[in-house]
Amino acid sequence: VYHEEIRTEIRKTSFVAVMADDTTDVSEHIQISSIPENQTADGISKRILERLDIILQGNGQKLIAQTFDGANVMKGKKAAVQGKIKVVYSIAHFIHCYAYQLNLIMRNAASITRNARIFFSNILAIPTFFSRSPHRVLILKMHMEVSIPRPSSTRWNFNIRTINRVHENLQPLINCLAEIQSTEERKVQKLLSKYITTLPTDLKHKLTSYHSKPPHLHGLPKIHKAGIPLRPIISSIGSPCYTLAGFLHRILSPSAGKSDSVVKNSAYFLQLLKTVNLHSQDTLVSFDVVSLFTIVPVDEILQIIENKLHDDVTLTERSMLQVEAIMDLLEVCLRTTYFQFEDKFFQHNDGMAMGNSLSPIVSNIFTEHFEKIALDSAQYKSSLWLRYVDNTFVA
């Protein structure tokens, strides 16, 4: 409807001008209503002329002006967009977008000195920092009655709104950021400071979390099952223990997969089956552990891993930390089990979360330990026992 209204107004008016530009949406992605496949002067001008022909219906004297940004592909008098449009609409004079030029001048002036560049970069990043986390927005609203407007990448005068809002609410903003630095984040920082003489400074800085966000729950559809139920996943990306968990994963990895029953992948499984000799009285069965990650007892697995690390003669080759230090860091990761769903927070009582990078390796170590005890103490022995994570193949 509004397209037709615009066309009607254009048909009634004596003269029109055309302006082409892009803009950013609320997620800071560049948007444009019409994107040519060939994003050169030829492609862009062709797309603009196609649209103009629909609206102006061949009236070459109606278009009196055109305006674009200052890019060479747009403003050149002959080979650029404005020149190609002027071939068809001879009186469509080019008017430069002076706001674009002013933006370039101010942006370049602000980036000449390092201190100014860092200052504007930090200030203008504050709205983005809050917009990426509903939890941070909630805390901000507790400290400030007004929001912090987003800056503009193409309109320098818009940035002053962001700077003024930060200046006017500096202390509430500082209090807000102090609260956002979560208890779990401070716990990790305090623990890492214990090993300041052991860990290299750059590694300690890398493992220390700053401005982290809480783990959040989402569902992963199980499309292979009836009704397509959801598998609950707790994404820990950006959480207080995320980087530390990755560091510990590399230390623990060689401690898993030592059992003869472990199947590495399907190709390895098929290779193993070629060596199996079954008898007529043998029965093939398969077992599956229900919700393996979430039933791993944290206290018990911590003791199992500690014993394994003490017995590992190669540990010093991949870690400068003593076993006690590794266990301190690991315990924090395994016991930090809170997560966010919508605007509420929850806590795991025990077990490992789906989505934690440590869950697969820790669960595998526990399964190997439990499996060995079960098989060694079983009254009746199987002739074949193979396992891939939580699925077994038994004869």
Short mmCIF file of C-alpha atoms in Angstrom, two decimals:
data_model
loop_
_atom_site.label_atom_id
_atom_site.label_comp_id
_atom_site.label_asym_id
_atom_site.label_seq_id
_atom_site.Cartn_x
_atom_site.Cartn_y
_atom_site.Cartn_z
CA VAL A 1 0.00 0.00 0.00
CA TYR A 2 2.68 2.50 0.97
CA HIS A 3 4.64 1.70 -2.21
CA GLU A 4 1.62 2.77 -4.27
CA GLU A 5 1.20 5.93 -2.16
CA ILE A 6 4.84 6.88 -2.84
CA ARG A 7 4.44 6.26 -6.57
CA THR A 8 1.30 8.41 -6.62
CA GLU A 9 3.09 11.31 -4.93
CA ILE A 10 6.03 11.01 -7.34
CA ARG A 11 3.70 11.06 -10.37
CA LYS A 12 2.05 14.25 -9.09
CA THR A 13 5.23 16.16 -8.26
CA SER A 14 7.25 18.10 -10.82
CA PHE A 15 10.76 17.09 -9.77
CA VAL A 16 12.38 14.33 -7.68
CA ALA A 17 15.83 13.43 -6.37
CA VAL A 18 17.27 10.00 -5.59
CA MET A 19 19.47 9.02 -2.64
CA ALA A 20 21.07 5.58 -2.18
CA ASP A 21 22.73 4.46 1.04
CA ASP A 22 22.81 1.60 3.50
CA THR A 23 21.97 1.60 7.19
CA THR A 24 22.55 -0.62 10.23
CA ASP A 25 19.82 -2.47 12.08
CA VAL A 26 19.60 -2.99 15.86
CA SER A 27 22.03 -5.92 15.66
CA GLU A 28 24.58 -3.67 13.91
CA HIS A 29 24.35 -5.53 10.60
CA ILE A 30 24.37 -3.42 7.45
CA GLN A 31 21.04 -3.51 5.65
CA ILE A 32 20.01 -2.26 2.20
CA SER A 33 16.66 -2.82 0.51
CA SER A 34 18.10 -3.69 -2.90
CA ILE A 35 21.45 -5.43 -3.32
CA PRO A 36 22.77 -5.95 -6.87
CA GLU A 37 24.62 -9.17 -7.65
CA ASN A 38 27.38 -7.15 -9.28
CA GLN A 39 28.39 -4.62 -6.62
CA THR A 40 30.42 -2.46 -8.99
CA ALA A 41 29.51 0.89 -10.53
CA ASP A 42 27.86 -0.96 -13.44
CA GLY A 43 25.86 -3.27 -11.19
CA ILE A 44 24.75 -0.59 -8.74
CA SER A 45 23.79 1.94 -11.42
CA LYS A 46 21.90 -0.73 -13.35
CA ARG A 47 19.84 -1.62 -10.27
CA ILE A 48 19.11 2.06 -9.48
CA LEU A 49 18.11 2.75 -13.09
CA GLU A 50 15.78 -0.25 -13.10
CA ARG A 51 13.99 1.09 -10.05
CA LEU A 52 13.87 4.64 -11.43
CA ASP A 53 12.38 3.43 -14.71
CA ILE A 54 9.51 1.79 -12.82
CA ILE A 55 8.79 4.97 -10.87
CA LEU A 56 9.55 7.70 -13.43
CA GLN A 57 8.22 5.73 -16.43
CA GLY A 58 10.81 7.12 -18.86
CA ASN A 59 10.47 10.80 -17.94
CA GLY A 60 14.13 11.79 -18.22
CA GLN A 61 13.57 15.39 -17.11
CA LYS A 62 11.94 14.63 -13.78
CA LEU A 63 15.04 13.47 -11.91
CA ILE A 64 17.06 16.59 -11.07
CA ALA A 65 19.46 15.37 -8.36
CA GLN A 66 21.23 12.29 -7.03
CA THR A 67 23.22 11.89 -3.82
CA PHE A 68 25.37 9.08 -2.45
CA ASP A 69 28.23 8.59 -0.03
CA GLY A 70 31.77 9.67 -0.90
CA ALA A 71 33.08 6.33 -2.16
CA ASN A 72 34.85 6.46 -5.52
CA VAL A 73 32.51 3.85 -7.01
CA MET A 74 29.61 6.26 -6.36
CA LYS A 75 30.89 9.80 -6.93
CA GLY A 76 33.09 9.55 -10.06
CA LYS A 77 31.89 11.77 -12.90
CA LYS A 78 32.33 9.23 -15.71
CA ALA A 79 32.94 5.65 -14.65
CA ALA A 80 31.12 5.78 -11.30
CA VAL A 81 27.41 5.48 -10.47
CA GLN A 82 26.61 9.19 -10.73
CA GLY A 83 28.13 9.40 -14.22
CA LYS A 84 26.22 6.35 -15.49
CA ILE A 85 22.91 7.66 -14.17
CA LYS A 86 23.54 11.04 -15.75
CA VAL A 87 23.78 9.38 -19.17
CA VAL A 88 20.09 8.51 -18.86
CA TYR A 89 18.96 11.44 -16.69
CA SER A 90 21.06 14.32 -17.98
CA ILE A 91 19.94 16.92 -15.40
CA ALA A 92 20.34 14.60 -12.37
CA HIS A 93 23.07 16.67 -10.75
CA PHE A 94 25.28 14.96 -8.18
CA ILE A 95 25.13 16.41 -4.65
CA HIS A 96 27.84 15.16 -2.33
CA CYS A 97 26.87 13.67 1.06
CA TYR A 98 28.71 16.14 3.27
CA ALA A 99 27.74 14.26 6.44
CA TYR A 100 29.77 11.35 5.09
CA GLN A 101 32.77 13.61 4.52
CA LEU A 102 32.43 15.15 7.98
CA ASN A 103 32.24 11.67 9.51
CA LEU A 104 35.50 10.68 7.78
CA ILE A 105 37.23 13.87 8.96
CA MET A 106 36.14 13.41 12.60
CA ARG A 107 36.89 9.70 12.62
CA ASN A 108 40.38 10.19 11.20
CA ALA A 109 41.07 13.10 13.55
CA ALA A 110 40.07 10.98 16.55
CA SER A 111 42.37 8.14 15.48
CA ILE A 112 45.57 10.15 15.02
CA THR A 113 46.76 9.72 18.62
CA ARG A 114 46.79 6.40 20.43
CA ASN A 115 45.11 7.69 23.61
CA ALA A 116 42.23 9.26 21.68
CA ARG A 117 41.79 6.09 19.64
CA ILE A 118 41.60 3.92 22.77
CA PHE A 119 39.28 6.39 24.54
CA PHE A 120 36.70 6.54 21.76
CA SER A 121 36.95 2.81 21.11
CA ASN A 122 36.22 1.97 24.75
CA ILE A 123 33.43 4.52 25.20
CA LEU A 124 31.63 3.63 21.99
CA ALA A 125 31.87 -0.11 22.75
CA ILE A 126 29.88 0.21 26.00
CA PRO A 127 26.39 0.00 24.39
CA THR A 128 27.42 -3.13 22.47
CA PHE A 129 28.77 -4.70 25.67
CA PHE A 130 25.34 -4.38 27.31
CA SER A 131 23.24 -5.23 24.26
CA ARG A 132 24.76 -8.71 23.96
CA SER A 133 23.51 -9.93 27.34
CA PRO A 134 19.99 -9.61 28.83
CA HIS A 135 21.56 -10.20 32.26
CA ARG A 136 23.81 -7.15 31.88
CA VAL A 137 20.86 -5.03 30.73
CA LEU A 138 18.91 -6.00 33.85
CA ILE A 139 21.81 -4.95 36.09
CA LEU A 140 22.23 -1.70 34.14
CA LYS A 141 18.55 -0.84 34.73
CA MET A 142 19.07 -1.30 38.47
CA HIS A 143 21.77 1.39 38.45
CA MET A 144 20.63 3.79 35.71
CA GLU A 145 17.20 5.13 34.82
CA VAL A 146 18.23 5.76 31.22
CA SER A 147 19.82 3.55 28.59
CA ILE A 148 23.07 4.20 26.74
CA PRO A 149 22.35 5.05 23.08
CA ARG A 150 24.20 3.18 20.37
CA PRO A 151 26.87 5.11 18.44
CA SER A 152 26.77 5.44 14.68
CA SER A 153 29.55 4.26 12.39
CA THR A 154 28.54 6.79 9.71
CA ARG A 155 27.27 9.79 11.71
CA TRP A 156 29.91 11.18 14.04
CA ASN A 157 27.52 13.70 15.60
CA PHE A 158 25.42 10.79 16.88
CA ASN A 159 28.38 9.55 18.95
CA ILE A 160 28.23 12.57 21.23
CA ARG A 161 24.98 11.19 22.65
CA THR A 162 26.77 8.07 23.81
CA ILE A 163 29.69 10.03 25.26
CA ASN A 164 27.39 12.46 27.11
CA ARG A 165 25.29 9.66 28.59
CA VAL A 166 28.39 7.88 29.88
CA HIS A 167 29.77 11.15 31.32
CA GLU A 168 26.49 12.05 33.04
CA ASN A 169 26.12 8.59 34.61
CA LEU A 170 29.77 7.71 35.20
CA GLN A 171 29.53 6.58 38.84
CA PRO A 172 26.34 4.51 38.40
CA LEU A 173 27.98 2.91 35.38
CA ILE A 174 31.12 2.07 37.38
CA ASN A 175 28.93 0.50 40.10
CA CYS A 176 27.06 -1.48 37.46
CA LEU A 177 30.26 -2.87 35.91
CA ALA A 178 31.56 -3.82 39.36
CA GLU A 179 28.40 -5.85 39.98
CA ILE A 180 28.59 -7.50 36.58
CA GLN A 181 32.02 -8.82 37.51
CA SER A 182 30.36 -11.90 38.97
CA THR A 183 31.25 -13.79 42.13
CA GLU A 184 32.36 -16.77 40.04
CA GLU A 185 34.57 -14.52 37.94
CA ARG A 186 36.27 -13.11 41.04
CA LYS A 187 36.66 -16.65 42.37
CA VAL A 188 38.58 -17.69 39.24
CA GLN A 189 40.72 -14.55 39.35
CA LYS A 190 41.58 -15.08 43.04
CA LEU A 191 42.45 -18.73 42.44
CA LEU A 192 44.72 -17.94 39.49
CA SER A 193 46.53 -15.30 41.55
CA LYS A 194 47.68 -18.12 43.88
CA TYR A 195 49.81 -19.47 41.07
CA ILE A 196 51.21 -16.17 39.83
CA THR A 197 54.78 -17.44 40.24
CA THR A 198 54.04 -20.71 38.41
CA LEU A 199 51.96 -19.56 35.47
CA PRO A 200 53.52 -17.27 32.86
CA THR A 201 52.02 -13.77 32.97
CA ASP A 202 50.54 -13.98 29.47
CA LEU A 203 48.93 -17.38 30.22
CA LYS A 204 47.50 -16.16 33.52
CA HIS A 205 46.05 -13.12 31.75
CA LYS A 206 44.55 -15.38 29.07
CA LEU A 207 42.91 -17.67 31.63
CA THR A 208 41.52 -14.79 33.69
CA SER A 209 37.96 -13.95 32.73
CA TYR A 210 36.86 -10.34 32.34
CA HIS A 211 33.28 -9.13 31.78
CA SER A 212 32.08 -12.71 31.48
CA LYS A 213 28.45 -13.71 31.00
CA PRO A 214 26.51 -16.51 32.69
CA PRO A 215 26.12 -19.88 30.95
CA HIS A 216 22.70 -20.02 29.29
CA LEU A 217 20.32 -22.88 28.55
CA HIS A 218 18.94 -23.70 25.12
CA GLY A 219 17.43 -26.76 23.48
CA LEU A 220 18.91 -28.84 20.66
CA PRO A 221 16.20 -30.75 18.71
CA LYS A 222 16.64 -34.54 18.57
CA ILE A 223 15.31 -34.90 15.03
CA HIS A 224 15.98 -38.65 15.00
CA LYS A 225 13.47 -39.32 17.80
CA ALA A 226 9.67 -39.33 17.79
CA GLY A 227 8.14 -36.02 18.76
CA ILE A 228 11.50 -34.28 18.25
CA PRO A 229 12.29 -33.72 21.95
CA LEU A 230 14.87 -31.15 22.99
CA ARG A 231 18.28 -31.97 24.42
CA PRO A 232 19.11 -29.34 27.07
CA ILE A 233 22.43 -27.66 26.30
CA ILE A 234 24.10 -25.19 28.65
CA SER A 235 26.36 -23.01 26.52
CA SER A 236 29.36 -21.89 28.56
CA ILE A 237 30.96 -19.74 25.85
CA GLY A 238 32.12 -16.49 27.44
CA SER A 239 31.40 -17.73 30.98
CA PRO A 240 33.86 -17.27 33.91
CA CYS A 241 35.37 -20.76 33.51
CA TYR A 242 35.21 -21.11 29.73
CA THR A 243 38.88 -20.42 28.89
CA LEU A 244 40.13 -22.19 32.02
CA ALA A 245 38.12 -25.31 31.11
CA GLY A 246 39.79 -25.42 27.69
CA PHE A 247 43.21 -25.16 29.34
CA LEU A 248 42.43 -28.04 31.72
CA HIS A 249 40.96 -30.15 28.91
CA ARG A 250 44.37 -30.25 27.20
CA ILE A 251 45.97 -31.42 30.46
CA LEU A 252 43.38 -34.16 31.12
CA SER A 253 43.02 -35.52 27.57
CA PRO A 254 45.89 -38.06 27.77
CA SER A 255 44.30 -39.51 30.94
CA ALA A 256 41.29 -40.81 29.02
CA GLY A 257 40.98 -43.51 26.38
CA LYS A 258 43.46 -45.87 28.07
CA SER A 259 41.01 -48.78 28.34
CA ASP A 260 41.21 -51.65 25.82
CA SER A 261 37.44 -51.46 25.39
CA VAL A 262 37.42 -47.88 24.05
CA VAL A 263 36.27 -47.45 20.45
CA LYS A 264 37.76 -44.35 18.84
CA ASN A 265 35.39 -44.05 15.86
CA SER A 266 33.19 -46.10 13.51
CA ALA A 267 36.09 -47.00 11.19
CA TYR A 268 38.06 -48.37 14.16
CA PHE A 269 34.96 -50.30 15.30
CA LEU A 270 34.59 -51.99 11.92
CA GLN A 271 38.27 -52.92 11.96
CA LEU A 272 37.87 -54.52 15.39
CA LEU A 273 34.84 -56.56 14.26
CA LYS A 274 36.97 -58.25 11.60
CA THR A 275 39.04 -59.85 14.36
CA VAL A 276 36.06 -61.08 16.41
CA ASN A 277 35.19 -64.78 16.32
CA LEU A 278 31.66 -65.44 17.57
CA HIS A 279 30.21 -68.83 18.59
CA SER A 280 26.69 -70.09 18.01
CA GLN A 281 25.80 -69.72 21.69
CA ASP A 282 26.94 -66.05 21.83
CA THR A 283 24.33 -63.30 22.13
CA LEU A 284 24.94 -59.77 20.90
CA VAL A 285 23.60 -57.00 23.13
CA SER A 286 24.09 -53.26 23.47
CA PHE A 287 23.81 -51.00 26.53
CA ASP A 288 23.33 -47.25 26.65
CA VAL A 289 23.93 -45.03 29.67
CA VAL A 290 20.97 -42.73 30.29
CA SER A 291 22.02 -39.05 30.68
CA LEU A 292 25.70 -39.87 31.29
CA PHE A 293 26.99 -36.31 31.74
CA THR A 294 24.43 -35.28 34.34
CA ILE A 295 24.87 -38.35 36.58
CA VAL A 296 28.66 -38.19 36.98
CA PRO A 297 29.31 -37.67 40.74
CA VAL A 298 31.59 -34.65 41.08
CA ASP A 299 33.23 -35.62 44.40
CA GLU A 300 34.09 -39.08 43.11
CA ILE A 301 35.40 -37.98 39.73
CA LEU A 302 37.65 -35.38 41.35
CA GLN A 303 39.28 -38.10 43.44
CA ILE A 304 39.60 -40.41 40.41
CA ILE A 305 41.29 -37.70 38.34
CA GLU A 306 43.64 -36.72 41.16
CA ASN A 307 44.80 -40.34 41.49
CA LYS A 308 45.34 -40.58 37.73
CA LEU A 309 47.40 -37.38 37.65
CA HIS A 310 49.62 -38.54 40.52
CA ASP A 311 50.31 -41.76 38.59
CA ASP A 312 50.94 -39.95 35.28
CA VAL A 313 54.69 -39.77 34.68
CA THR A 314 54.20 -37.59 31.58
CA LEU A 315 52.23 -34.84 33.35
CA THR A 316 55.21 -32.50 33.65
CA GLU A 317 55.64 -32.59 29.86
CA ARG A 318 52.31 -30.82 29.27
CA SER A 319 51.78 -28.78 32.45
CA MET A 320 53.95 -26.59 34.67
CA LEU A 321 51.35 -26.89 37.46
CA GLN A 322 51.52 -29.39 40.30
CA VAL A 323 48.65 -31.86 40.75
CA GLU A 324 47.24 -29.88 43.71
CA ALA A 325 47.04 -26.71 41.60
CA ILE A 326 45.37 -28.54 38.70
CA MET A 327 42.80 -30.00 41.09
CA ASP A 328 42.06 -26.57 42.60
CA LEU A 329 41.32 -25.16 39.15
CA LEU A 330 39.40 -28.24 38.04
CA GLU A 331 37.16 -28.20 41.12
CA VAL A 332 36.15 -24.60 40.45
CA CYS A 333 35.21 -25.53 36.87
CA LEU A 334 33.23 -28.63 37.86
CA ARG A 335 31.38 -26.92 40.71
CA THR A 336 30.48 -23.77 38.76
CA THR A 337 27.18 -25.17 37.54
CA TYR A 338 24.83 -22.18 37.54
CA PHE A 339 23.10 -21.15 34.33
CA GLN A 340 20.56 -18.67 33.00
CA PHE A 341 17.26 -19.39 31.27
CA GLU A 342 15.38 -16.30 30.11
CA ASP A 343 15.58 -13.93 33.12
CA LYS A 344 16.00 -16.60 35.82
CA PHE A 345 19.05 -18.38 37.22
CA PHE A 346 19.34 -22.04 38.21
CA GLN A 347 21.96 -24.31 39.78
CA HIS A 348 22.95 -27.90 38.98
CA ASN A 349 23.07 -30.01 42.14
CA ASP A 350 25.53 -32.54 40.73
CA GLY A 351 26.85 -33.97 37.50
CA MET A 352 28.30 -32.39 34.36
CA ALA A 353 26.43 -30.06 32.03
CA MET A 354 25.89 -30.72 28.34
CA GLY A 355 27.81 -27.88 26.71
CA ASN A 356 30.73 -27.68 29.14
CA SER A 357 33.95 -28.44 27.27
CA LEU A 358 35.17 -30.57 30.20
CA SER A 359 32.07 -32.77 30.30
CA PRO A 360 33.08 -35.29 27.59
CA ILE A 361 36.60 -35.92 28.90
CA VAL A 362 35.57 -36.04 32.58
CA SER A 363 32.61 -38.32 31.85
CA ASN A 364 34.84 -40.62 29.79
CA ILE A 365 37.36 -40.91 32.63
CA PHE A 366 34.58 -41.76 35.08
CA THR A 367 33.04 -44.33 32.71
CA GLU A 368 36.40 -46.07 32.24
CA HIS A 369 36.86 -46.24 36.01
CA PHE A 370 33.33 -47.57 36.62
CA GLU A 371 33.62 -49.99 33.70
CA LYS A 372 36.85 -51.52 35.01
CA ILE A 373 35.37 -52.14 38.45
CA ALA A 374 32.21 -53.65 36.96
CA LEU A 375 34.02 -55.96 34.54
CA ASP A 376 36.64 -57.10 37.05
CA SER A 377 34.01 -57.95 39.65
CA ALA A 378 31.42 -59.51 37.30
CA GLN A 379 30.56 -63.13 38.01
CA TYR A 380 30.06 -63.89 34.35
CA LYS A 381 32.57 -62.51 31.87
CA SER A 382 31.65 -61.40 28.37
CA SER A 383 33.73 -62.59 25.44
CA LEU A 384 33.61 -59.10 23.92
CA TRP A 385 33.09 -55.66 25.45
CA LEU A 386 33.50 -52.51 23.38
CA ARG A 387 32.39 -48.98 24.28
CA TYR A 388 32.06 -45.67 22.47
CA VAL A 389 31.38 -42.89 25.04
CA ASP A 390 28.14 -44.20 26.63
CA ASN A 391 27.20 -46.95 24.14
CA THR A 392 28.47 -50.51 24.39
CA PHE A 393 28.70 -53.53 22.07
CA VAL A 394 28.77 -56.78 24.06
CA ALA A 395 28.93 -60.46 23.21
#
